[in-house]
Short mmCIF file of N, CA and C in Angstrom, two decimals:
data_model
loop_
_atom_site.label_atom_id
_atom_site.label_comp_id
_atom_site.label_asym_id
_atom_site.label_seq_id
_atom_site.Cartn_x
_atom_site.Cartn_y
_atom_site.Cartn_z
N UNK W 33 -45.49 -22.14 -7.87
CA UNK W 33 -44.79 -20.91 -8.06
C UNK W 33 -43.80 -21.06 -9.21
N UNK W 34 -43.91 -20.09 -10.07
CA UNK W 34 -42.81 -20.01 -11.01
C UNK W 34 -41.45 -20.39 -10.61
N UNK W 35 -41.04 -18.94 -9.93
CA UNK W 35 -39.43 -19.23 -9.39
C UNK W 35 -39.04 -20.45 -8.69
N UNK W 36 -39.93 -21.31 -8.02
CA UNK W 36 -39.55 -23.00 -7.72
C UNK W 36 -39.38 -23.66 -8.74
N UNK W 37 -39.58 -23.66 -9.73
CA UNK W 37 -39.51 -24.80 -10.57
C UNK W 37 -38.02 -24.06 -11.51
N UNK W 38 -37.51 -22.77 -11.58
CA UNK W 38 -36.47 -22.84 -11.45
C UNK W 38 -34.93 -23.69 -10.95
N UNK W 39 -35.54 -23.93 -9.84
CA UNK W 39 -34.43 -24.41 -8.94
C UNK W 39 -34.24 -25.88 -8.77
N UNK W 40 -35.78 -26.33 -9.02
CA UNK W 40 -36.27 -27.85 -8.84
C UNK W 40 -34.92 -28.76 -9.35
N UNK W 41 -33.74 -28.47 -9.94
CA UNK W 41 -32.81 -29.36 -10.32
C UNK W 41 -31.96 -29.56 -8.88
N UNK W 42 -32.12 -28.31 -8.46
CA UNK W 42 -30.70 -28.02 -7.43
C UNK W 42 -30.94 -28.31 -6.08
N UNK W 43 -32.24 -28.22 -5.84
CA UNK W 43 -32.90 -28.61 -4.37
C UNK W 43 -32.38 -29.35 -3.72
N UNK W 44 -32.61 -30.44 -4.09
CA UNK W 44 -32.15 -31.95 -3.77
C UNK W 44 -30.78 -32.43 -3.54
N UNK W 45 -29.84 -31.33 -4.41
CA UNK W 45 -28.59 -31.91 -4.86
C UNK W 45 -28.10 -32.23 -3.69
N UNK W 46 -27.17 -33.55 -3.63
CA UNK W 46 -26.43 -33.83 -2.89
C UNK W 46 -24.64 -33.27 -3.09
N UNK W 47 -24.27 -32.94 -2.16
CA UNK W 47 -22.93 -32.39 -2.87
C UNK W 47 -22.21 -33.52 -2.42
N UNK W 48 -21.11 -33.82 -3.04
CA UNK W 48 -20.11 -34.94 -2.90
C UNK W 48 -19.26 -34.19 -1.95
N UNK W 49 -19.19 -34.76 -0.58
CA UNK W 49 -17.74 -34.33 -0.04
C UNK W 49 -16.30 -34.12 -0.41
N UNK W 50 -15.84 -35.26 -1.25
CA UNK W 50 -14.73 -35.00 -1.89
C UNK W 50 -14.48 -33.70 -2.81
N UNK W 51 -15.59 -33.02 -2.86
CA UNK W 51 -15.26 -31.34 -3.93
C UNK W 51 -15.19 -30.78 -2.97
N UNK W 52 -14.81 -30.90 -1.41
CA UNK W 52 -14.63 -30.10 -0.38
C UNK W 52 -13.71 -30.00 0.05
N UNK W 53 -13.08 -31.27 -0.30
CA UNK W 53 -11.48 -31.70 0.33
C UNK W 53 -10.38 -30.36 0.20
N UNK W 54 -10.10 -30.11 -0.91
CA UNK W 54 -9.40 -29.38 -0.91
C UNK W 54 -9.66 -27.83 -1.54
N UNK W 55 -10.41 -27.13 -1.05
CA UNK W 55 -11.00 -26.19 -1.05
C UNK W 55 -9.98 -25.19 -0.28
N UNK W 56 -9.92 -23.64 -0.68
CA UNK W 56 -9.02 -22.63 -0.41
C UNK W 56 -9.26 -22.25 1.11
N UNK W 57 -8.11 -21.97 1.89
CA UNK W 57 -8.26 -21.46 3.59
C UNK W 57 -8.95 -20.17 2.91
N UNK W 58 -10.22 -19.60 3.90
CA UNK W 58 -10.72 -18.23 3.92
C UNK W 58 -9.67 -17.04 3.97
N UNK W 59 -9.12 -16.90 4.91
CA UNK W 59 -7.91 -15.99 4.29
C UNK W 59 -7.76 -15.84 3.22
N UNK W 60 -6.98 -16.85 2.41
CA UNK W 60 -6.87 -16.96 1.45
C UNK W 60 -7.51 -16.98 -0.05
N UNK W 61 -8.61 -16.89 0.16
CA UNK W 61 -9.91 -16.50 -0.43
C UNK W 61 -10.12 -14.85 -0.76
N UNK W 62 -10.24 -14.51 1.06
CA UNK W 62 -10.20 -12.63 0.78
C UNK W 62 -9.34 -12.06 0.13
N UNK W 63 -7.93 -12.68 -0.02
CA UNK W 63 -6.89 -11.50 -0.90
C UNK W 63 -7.46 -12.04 -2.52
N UNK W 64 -8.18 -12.40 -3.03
CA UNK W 64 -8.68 -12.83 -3.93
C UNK W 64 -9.15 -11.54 -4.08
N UNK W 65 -10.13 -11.07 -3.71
CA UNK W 65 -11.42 -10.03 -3.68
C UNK W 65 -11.06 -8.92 -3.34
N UNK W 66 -10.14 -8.68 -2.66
CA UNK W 66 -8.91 -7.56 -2.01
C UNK W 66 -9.19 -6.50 -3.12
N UNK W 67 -8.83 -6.64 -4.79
CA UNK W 67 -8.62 -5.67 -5.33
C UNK W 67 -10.04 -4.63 -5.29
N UNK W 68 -10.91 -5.61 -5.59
CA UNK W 68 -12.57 -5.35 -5.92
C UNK W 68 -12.96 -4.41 -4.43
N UNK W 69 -12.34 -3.77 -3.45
CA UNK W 69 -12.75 -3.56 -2.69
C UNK W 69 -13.82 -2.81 -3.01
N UNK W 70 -14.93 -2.60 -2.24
CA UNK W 70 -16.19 -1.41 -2.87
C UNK W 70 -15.82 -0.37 -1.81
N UNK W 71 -15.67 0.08 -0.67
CA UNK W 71 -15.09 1.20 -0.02
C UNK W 71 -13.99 1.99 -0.59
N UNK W 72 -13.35 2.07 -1.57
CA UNK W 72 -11.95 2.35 -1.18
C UNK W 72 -11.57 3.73 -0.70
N UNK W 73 -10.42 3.93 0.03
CA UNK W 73 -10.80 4.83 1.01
C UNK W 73 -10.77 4.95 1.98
N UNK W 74 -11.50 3.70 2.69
CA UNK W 74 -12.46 3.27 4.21
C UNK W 74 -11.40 3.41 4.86
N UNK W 75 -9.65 2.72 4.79
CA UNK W 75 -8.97 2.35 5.33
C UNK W 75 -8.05 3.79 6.11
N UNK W 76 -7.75 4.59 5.05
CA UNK W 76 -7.17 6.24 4.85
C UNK W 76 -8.49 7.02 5.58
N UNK W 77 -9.49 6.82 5.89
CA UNK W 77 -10.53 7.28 6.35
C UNK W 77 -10.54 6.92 7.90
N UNK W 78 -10.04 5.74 8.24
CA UNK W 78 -10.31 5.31 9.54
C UNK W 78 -9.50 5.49 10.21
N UNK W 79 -8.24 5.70 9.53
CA UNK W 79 -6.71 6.03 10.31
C UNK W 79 -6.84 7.54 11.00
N UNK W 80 -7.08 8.57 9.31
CA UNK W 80 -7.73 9.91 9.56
C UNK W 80 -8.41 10.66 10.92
N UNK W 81 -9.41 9.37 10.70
CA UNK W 81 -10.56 9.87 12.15
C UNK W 81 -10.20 9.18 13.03
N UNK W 82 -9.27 8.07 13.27
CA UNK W 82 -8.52 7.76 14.59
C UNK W 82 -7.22 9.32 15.32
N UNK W 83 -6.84 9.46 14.08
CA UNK W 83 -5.92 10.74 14.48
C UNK W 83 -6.74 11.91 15.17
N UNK W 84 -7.75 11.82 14.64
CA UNK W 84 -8.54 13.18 15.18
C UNK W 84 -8.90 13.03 16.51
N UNK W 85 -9.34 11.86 16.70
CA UNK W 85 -9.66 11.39 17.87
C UNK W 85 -9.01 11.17 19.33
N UNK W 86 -7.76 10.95 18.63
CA UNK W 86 -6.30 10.36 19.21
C UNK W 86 -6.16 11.92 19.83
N UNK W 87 -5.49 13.37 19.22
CA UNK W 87 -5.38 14.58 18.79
C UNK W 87 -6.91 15.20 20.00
N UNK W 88 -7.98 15.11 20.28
CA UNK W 88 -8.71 15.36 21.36
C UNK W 88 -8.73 14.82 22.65
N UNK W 89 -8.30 13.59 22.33
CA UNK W 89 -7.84 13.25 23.63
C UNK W 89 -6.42 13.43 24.45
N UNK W 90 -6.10 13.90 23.92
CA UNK W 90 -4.44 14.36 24.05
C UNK W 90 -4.89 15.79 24.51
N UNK W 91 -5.56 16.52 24.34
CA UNK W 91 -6.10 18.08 24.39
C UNK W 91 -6.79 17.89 25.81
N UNK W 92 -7.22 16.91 26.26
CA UNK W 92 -8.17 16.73 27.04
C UNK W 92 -7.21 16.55 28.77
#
């Protein structure tokens, strides 16, 4: 297959543990990406339709 012999360098690779050692906490990772959100919105959207929700059951 074509696309295998692409990769044929990387297959194998062994990764050295020591490039792991000190690697970023996940948290700390996401506020990285934070700006890039692809929803934006989602957040003002979910509050929104919690109120509505909140607001019928209160009626109820």
């Amino acid at each position: 297959m074509k696309d295998e012999k692409n990769y044929d360098d990387i297959i194998d690779y062994e990764w050295k543990k020591d490039s792991l050692k000190n690697r970023m906490p996940l948290s700390q990772r996401a506020k990285i990406f934070l700006p890039f959100a692809a929803l934006t919105g989602y957040e003002e959207a979910i509050k929104e339709l919690q109120k509505m929700h909140e607001m019928d059951y209160d009626s109820k």
